[in-house]
Amino acid sequence: NVSGDRAVSVTYWMNRLQGLSDARPYFVTLNPLMEVDPEQRWGEYDYDHPVFSQRAMQAQPLLGRLQGRQGTWFCGAYFGYGFHEDGIRSGLDVARAFGILPPWEAGLPESITRGQAKPAPVPAALPETA
């Protein structure tokens, strides 16, 4: 939040995100604002994002020297600022090192690279049922 006194809370509706049956709704909540009923929990997990020191940031340019040594290649969020996009970018860099281009660079038709399915809109809030 703006004042910085607590972490941002977000809930994902996994049925929609993962294409799961609506028979039982599944939600994943990060940093819940209130306690979730223990009877409704399937699991509780602690996740961390990389936290970079000045020394780690200075070492990042050297990561490329590790690539391909003894047939080992690395990718992950630590190749950038710790975001998912940094992990994707570094994975694409490894793929390119093997001569594999992502579909949008390989000249494939848009119908293949973008797919034909259109995701259904997700409402910001579900309507209340009376």
PDB file of C-alpha atoms in Angstrom:
ATOM      1  CA  ASN A   1       0.000   0.000   0.000  1.00  0.00           C
ATOM      2  CA  VAL A   2       1.018   3.628  -0.290  1.00  0.00           C
ATOM      3  CA  SER A   3       2.029   4.011   3.345  1.00  0.00           C
ATOM      4  CA  GLY A   4       4.133   0.846   3.162  1.00  0.00           C
ATOM      5  CA  ASP A   5       2.799  -0.531   6.437  1.00  0.00           C
ATOM      6  CA  ARG A   6       1.634  -3.822   4.918  1.00  0.00           C
ATOM      7  CA  ALA A   7       2.127  -5.935   1.816  1.00  0.00           C
ATOM      8  CA  VAL A   8      -0.249  -5.868  -1.123  1.00  0.00           C
ATOM      9  CA  SER A   9      -2.940  -8.550  -0.991  1.00  0.00           C
ATOM     10  CA  VAL A  10      -4.166 -10.279  -4.136  1.00  0.00           C
ATOM     11  CA  THR A  11      -6.406 -13.293  -4.794  1.00  0.00           C
ATOM     12  CA  TYR A  12      -6.309 -15.330  -8.000  1.00  0.00           C
ATOM     13  CA  TRP A  13      -9.296 -17.375  -9.180  1.00  0.00           C
ATOM     14  CA  MET A  14      -7.427 -20.472 -10.311  1.00  0.00           C
ATOM     15  CA  ASN A  15     -10.410 -22.052 -12.073  1.00  0.00           C
ATOM     16  CA  ARG A  16     -10.326 -19.219 -14.607  1.00  0.00           C
ATOM     17  CA  LEU A  17      -6.530 -18.923 -14.817  1.00  0.00           C
ATOM     18  CA  GLN A  18      -5.877 -22.646 -15.208  1.00  0.00           C
ATOM     19  CA  GLY A  19      -9.040 -23.711 -17.021  1.00  0.00           C
ATOM     20  CA  LEU A  20     -10.254 -25.854 -14.105  1.00  0.00           C
ATOM     21  CA  SER A  21     -13.809 -27.098 -13.747  1.00  0.00           C
ATOM     22  CA  ASP A  22     -16.119 -24.733 -11.884  1.00  0.00           C
ATOM     23  CA  ALA A  23     -17.426 -27.648  -9.780  1.00  0.00           C
ATOM     24  CA  ARG A  24     -15.316 -26.398  -6.875  1.00  0.00           C
ATOM     25  CA  PRO A  25     -13.799 -22.912  -6.862  1.00  0.00           C
ATOM     26  CA  TYR A  26     -10.071 -22.643  -6.144  1.00  0.00           C
ATOM     27  CA  PHE A  27      -8.446 -19.398  -5.068  1.00  0.00           C
ATOM     28  CA  VAL A  28      -4.846 -18.521  -4.298  1.00  0.00           C
ATOM     29  CA  THR A  29      -4.331 -15.535  -2.013  1.00  0.00           C
ATOM     30  CA  LEU A  30      -1.050 -13.755  -1.443  1.00  0.00           C
ATOM     31  CA  ASN A  31      -0.733 -11.696   1.734  1.00  0.00           C
ATOM     32  CA  PRO A  32      -4.375 -12.079   2.844  1.00  0.00           C
ATOM     33  CA  LEU A  33      -5.884  -9.072   4.621  1.00  0.00           C
ATOM     34  CA  MET A  34      -7.786 -11.398   6.974  1.00  0.00           C
ATOM     35  CA  GLU A  35      -7.216 -14.970   8.012  1.00  0.00           C
ATOM     36  CA  VAL A  36      -8.565 -17.648   5.679  1.00  0.00           C
ATOM     37  CA  ASP A  37     -10.669 -20.289   7.405  1.00  0.00           C
ATOM     38  CA  PRO A  38      -8.287 -23.227   8.053  1.00  0.00           C
ATOM     39  CA  GLU A  39     -11.036 -25.639   6.935  1.00  0.00           C
ATOM     40  CA  GLN A  40     -10.962 -23.990   3.493  1.00  0.00           C
ATOM     41  CA  ARG A  41      -7.182 -24.223   3.029  1.00  0.00           C
ATOM     42  CA  TRP A  42      -5.496 -26.882   0.936  1.00  0.00           C
ATOM     43  CA  GLY A  43      -2.036 -25.670   1.755  1.00  0.00           C
ATOM     44  CA  GLU A  44       0.009 -22.739   2.900  1.00  0.00           C
ATOM     45  CA  TYR A  45       3.335 -21.903   1.311  1.00  0.00           C
ATOM     46  CA  ASP A  46       5.987 -19.246   1.705  1.00  0.00           C
ATOM     47  CA  TYR A  47       7.437 -17.851  -1.512  1.00  0.00           C
ATOM     48  CA  ASP A  48      10.259 -15.414  -1.940  1.00  0.00           C
ATOM     49  CA  HIS A  49      11.385 -13.220  -4.765  1.00  0.00           C
ATOM     50  CA  PRO A  50      15.056 -12.558  -5.251  1.00  0.00           C
ATOM     51  CA  VAL A  51      16.385  -9.664  -3.204  1.00  0.00           C
ATOM     52  CA  PHE A  52      19.467  -8.165  -4.766  1.00  0.00           C
ATOM     53  CA  SER A  53      22.338  -6.584  -2.922  1.00  0.00           C
ATOM     54  CA  GLN A  54      24.615  -4.083  -4.620  1.00  0.00           C
ATOM     55  CA  ARG A  55      27.210  -6.847  -4.904  1.00  0.00           C
ATOM     56  CA  ALA A  56      24.739  -9.176  -6.601  1.00  0.00           C
ATOM     57  CA  MET A  57      23.778  -6.480  -9.100  1.00  0.00           C
ATOM     58  CA  GLN A  58      27.449  -5.899  -9.891  1.00  0.00           C
ATOM     59  CA  ALA A  59      27.927  -9.638 -10.483  1.00  0.00           C
ATOM     60  CA  GLN A  60      24.949  -9.971 -12.865  1.00  0.00           C
ATOM     61  CA  PRO A  61      26.944  -9.038 -15.994  1.00  0.00           C
ATOM     62  CA  LEU A  62      29.300 -11.916 -15.201  1.00  0.00           C
ATOM     63  CA  LEU A  63      26.522 -14.550 -15.297  1.00  0.00           C
ATOM     64  CA  GLY A  64      26.985 -14.904 -19.051  1.00  0.00           C
ATOM     65  CA  ARG A  65      30.441 -16.388 -18.452  1.00  0.00           C
ATOM     66  CA  LEU A  66      28.780 -19.406 -16.822  1.00  0.00           C
ATOM     67  CA  GLN A  67      26.584 -20.198 -19.824  1.00  0.00           C
ATOM     68  CA  GLY A  68      27.366 -23.440 -21.610  1.00  0.00           C
ATOM     69  CA  ARG A  69      30.162 -24.540 -19.313  1.00  0.00           C
ATOM     70  CA  GLN A  70      30.107 -28.308 -18.971  1.00  0.00           C
ATOM     71  CA  GLY A  71      26.904 -28.322 -21.001  1.00  0.00           C
ATOM     72  CA  THR A  72      25.026 -26.325 -18.355  1.00  0.00           C
ATOM     73  CA  TRP A  73      22.888 -23.272 -19.085  1.00  0.00           C
ATOM     74  CA  PHE A  74      21.135 -21.019 -16.600  1.00  0.00           C
ATOM     75  CA  CYS A  75      18.045 -18.848 -16.682  1.00  0.00           C
ATOM     76  CA  GLY A  76      15.855 -17.246 -14.071  1.00  0.00           C
ATOM     77  CA  ALA A  77      14.595 -14.031 -12.571  1.00  0.00           C
ATOM     78  CA  TYR A  78      18.022 -13.387 -11.061  1.00  0.00           C
ATOM     79  CA  PHE A  79      19.281 -12.528 -14.570  1.00  0.00           C
ATOM     80  CA  GLY A  80      17.343  -9.255 -14.282  1.00  0.00           C
ATOM     81  CA  TYR A  81      15.377  -7.458 -11.602  1.00  0.00           C
ATOM     82  CA  GLY A  82      13.664 -10.518 -10.140  1.00  0.00           C
ATOM     83  CA  PHE A  83      10.467 -10.361 -12.180  1.00  0.00           C
ATOM     84  CA  HIS A  84       8.804 -13.237 -14.071  1.00  0.00           C
ATOM     85  CA  GLU A  85       9.577 -11.382 -17.289  1.00  0.00           C
ATOM     86  CA  ASP A  86      13.292 -11.489 -16.459  1.00  0.00           C
ATOM     87  CA  GLY A  87      13.089 -15.257 -16.127  1.00  0.00           C
ATOM     88  CA  ILE A  88      11.287 -15.540 -19.459  1.00  0.00           C
ATOM     89  CA  ARG A  89      13.804 -13.266 -21.166  1.00  0.00           C
ATOM     90  CA  SER A  90      16.745 -15.256 -19.832  1.00  0.00           C
ATOM     91  CA  GLY A  91      15.068 -18.526 -20.901  1.00  0.00           C
ATOM     92  CA  LEU A  92      14.612 -17.119 -24.399  1.00  0.00           C
ATOM     93  CA  ASP A  93      18.306 -16.166 -24.424  1.00  0.00           C
ATOM     94  CA  VAL A  94      19.228 -19.791 -23.670  1.00  0.00           C
ATOM     95  CA  ALA A  95      16.849 -21.059 -26.376  1.00  0.00           C
ATOM     96  CA  ARG A  96      18.418 -18.658 -28.883  1.00  0.00           C
ATOM     97  CA  ALA A  97      21.880 -19.958 -27.934  1.00  0.00           C
ATOM     98  CA  PHE A  98      20.634 -23.359 -29.175  1.00  0.00           C
ATOM     99  CA  GLY A  99      19.290 -21.775 -32.359  1.00  0.00           C
ATOM    100  CA  ILE A 100      15.675 -21.965 -31.233  1.00  0.00           C
ATOM    101  CA  LEU A 101      13.643 -18.866 -31.941  1.00  0.00           C
ATOM    102  CA  PRO A 102      10.378 -17.999 -30.239  1.00  0.00           C
ATOM    103  CA  PRO A 103       7.424 -18.300 -32.631  1.00  0.00           C
ATOM    104  CA  TRP A 104       7.030 -14.536 -33.020  1.00  0.00           C
ATOM    105  CA  GLU A 105      10.627 -14.303 -34.310  1.00  0.00           C
ATOM    106  CA  ALA A 106      10.553 -17.469 -36.389  1.00  0.00           C
ATOM    107  CA  GLY A 107       8.187 -16.059 -39.013  1.00  0.00           C
ATOM    108  CA  LEU A 108       5.311 -18.363 -38.137  1.00  0.00           C
ATOM    109  CA  PRO A 109       1.773 -17.296 -39.061  1.00  0.00           C
ATOM    110  CA  GLU A 110      -0.051 -15.207 -36.491  1.00  0.00           C
ATOM    111  CA  SER A 111      -2.750 -17.878 -36.198  1.00  0.00           C
ATOM    112  CA  ILE A 112      -0.103 -20.151 -34.658  1.00  0.00           C
ATOM    113  CA  THR A 113       1.746 -17.607 -32.550  1.00  0.00           C
ATOM    114  CA  ARG A 114      -1.331 -15.949 -31.091  1.00  0.00           C
ATOM    115  CA  GLY A 115      -3.747 -18.871 -31.115  1.00  0.00           C
ATOM    116  CA  GLN A 116      -7.384 -18.809 -32.058  1.00  0.00           C
ATOM    117  CA  ALA A 117      -8.952 -19.001 -28.606  1.00  0.00           C
ATOM    118  CA  LYS A 118     -10.071 -15.786 -26.982  1.00  0.00           C
ATOM    119  CA  PRO A 119     -10.133 -15.815 -23.176  1.00  0.00           C
ATOM    120  CA  ALA A 120     -13.454 -14.982 -21.597  1.00  0.00           C
ATOM    121  CA  PRO A 121     -13.516 -11.698 -19.668  1.00  0.00           C
ATOM    122  CA  VAL A 122     -13.157 -12.083 -15.912  1.00  0.00           C
ATOM    123  CA  PRO A 123     -15.414  -9.798 -13.843  1.00  0.00           C
ATOM    124  CA  ALA A 124     -13.684  -7.607 -11.276  1.00  0.00           C
ATOM    125  CA  ALA A 125     -16.102  -8.963  -8.668  1.00  0.00           C
ATOM    126  CA  LEU A 126     -18.591 -11.769  -8.781  1.00  0.00           C
ATOM    127  CA  PRO A 127     -22.215 -10.682  -8.422  1.00  0.00           C
ATOM    128  CA  GLU A 128     -23.737 -11.434  -5.063  1.00  0.00           C
ATOM    129  CA  THR A 129     -26.367 -14.154  -5.013  1.00  0.00           C
ATOM    130  CA  ALA A 130     -29.455 -13.593  -2.912  1.00  0.00           C
TER     131      ALA A 130
END
